[in-house]
Amino acid sequence: MLFSIAEIPTPQEQLKFLKHIQQILQSGTFTSTYKFALLISITRLAIEQGQDIGAALHLDYEDIAEKFIDLYWKQSLPFQFNQYEPFILQQSTGKQASIVNLIYQAQQQFKTIAAARRDNIFWIKLKKAVASTVKKMPVVYLQNLNGQTVEFLYQLEDSKQCLNLLPKVMFCLRQFSEIIEELCQKRWIDFVRLNKQNLGVLNGLPDLDEFMFAPSRNQLGRVADFLIDLQQCQCFYCGKSLKNTKYAVDHFIPWSLYPADTGHNFVLADEKCNLQKSNYLASEQFLQLWQERNHLHNQTIIREISQMGFLTDLQRSHRVADWAYKQAVENEYLVWLGGREKKILAQVYEK
Ligand SMILES: [Zn+2]
């Protein structure tokens, strides 16, 4: 792989990059789930093939296709739910997404993705077919932000043979991979769930995201039962007893900043603290408390909360926190100090 020398992006450039990603995902013009798959695919490839430098990265379309097949293989299997007939999730608002059809056909011939992969001739053919759709569809439309094309990931004109990620993009994808993955998965699930063609069958289904991406469902009641023991029946923030009072599972790093459930992010708070904290980050003092708790009880949290189907990875959770507090400093967010007190987090945040 050939890298040209390039500086890593400044914090401002990285922030701008994230905002663009966010805009892509919020843009309501998706007609299929390909865009999510493309973002996840290039992020994973940036990790597998890239480095933490600011250089450009050239991605082979067949490598991207392989990631697509990985992502869609499970989702193209018939989804069986209670009395319903087995059902293939509709991944497009119009006709079924053609990549799903290609993979569905492959599944008639091969029981597993590993078996399909072992048939070299078949696998190359499948990859080429998927790559051709990737190139024609999501690569063309991904950078369309509500009607306006912003070429911040790659230049279409320059991406005929392979997908050429612009300088600094690889760095940002690696930097923010967890966030991009989680955001894409959430949006992907919402797209499938809200797709009218799926709605009749999927409405209220408890296990759709598990079916699609493995990490599982909200089980916050069980999380609360676990945390009440871990916190010895005290509010995480004010320390008051949770006996005879309403309490709630709180996302330490607010959902509005990072919309994914990870095991270490949960704390139990009384209703008052929960309402007052709302969508704010908690102050550095609480951050320290939270990090200490996670280190101290890491094994217990992993054992108990991962059983409930949540992603539990201390480093990952703490990296998300690092990111969130750095964002807070750079953007002068208000942080919650407890009670009614808030302040601007202006100090340099130190880990
Ligand atoms: Zn409290």
PDB file of C-alpha atoms and ligand atoms in Angstrom, residues 235-240 242 269-274 336, ligand 1:
ATOM      1  CA  CYS A 235     -27.853   7.127  43.773  1.00  0.00           C
ATOM      2  CA  PHE A 236     -24.657   7.230  41.715  1.00  0.00           C
ATOM      3  CA  TYR A 237     -24.593  11.021  41.797  1.00  0.00           C
ATOM      4  CA  CYS A 238     -25.879  12.269  45.136  1.00  0.00           C
ATOM      5  CA  GLY A 239     -25.430   9.088  47.165  1.00  0.00           C
ATOM      6  CA  LYS A 240     -28.919   9.204  48.648  1.00  0.00           C
ATOM      7  CA  LEU A 242     -32.818   4.613  46.441  1.00  0.00           C
ATOM      8  CA  ALA A 269     -29.701   7.560  39.608  1.00  0.00           C
ATOM      9  CA  ASP A 270     -32.685   8.723  41.599  1.00  0.00           C
ATOM     10  CA  GLU A 271     -35.362  10.434  39.589  1.00  0.00           C
ATOM     11  CA  LYS A 272     -34.278  13.891  40.668  1.00  0.00           C
ATOM     12  CA  CYS A 273     -30.642  13.541  39.610  1.00  0.00           C
ATOM     13  CA  ASN A 274     -31.691  11.766  36.445  1.00  0.00           C
ATOM     14  CA  TRP A 336     -23.706  19.165  35.195  1.00  0.00           C
TER      15      TRP A 336
HETATM   16 ZN    ZN B   1     -29.256  11.483  43.262  1.00  0.00          ZN
END
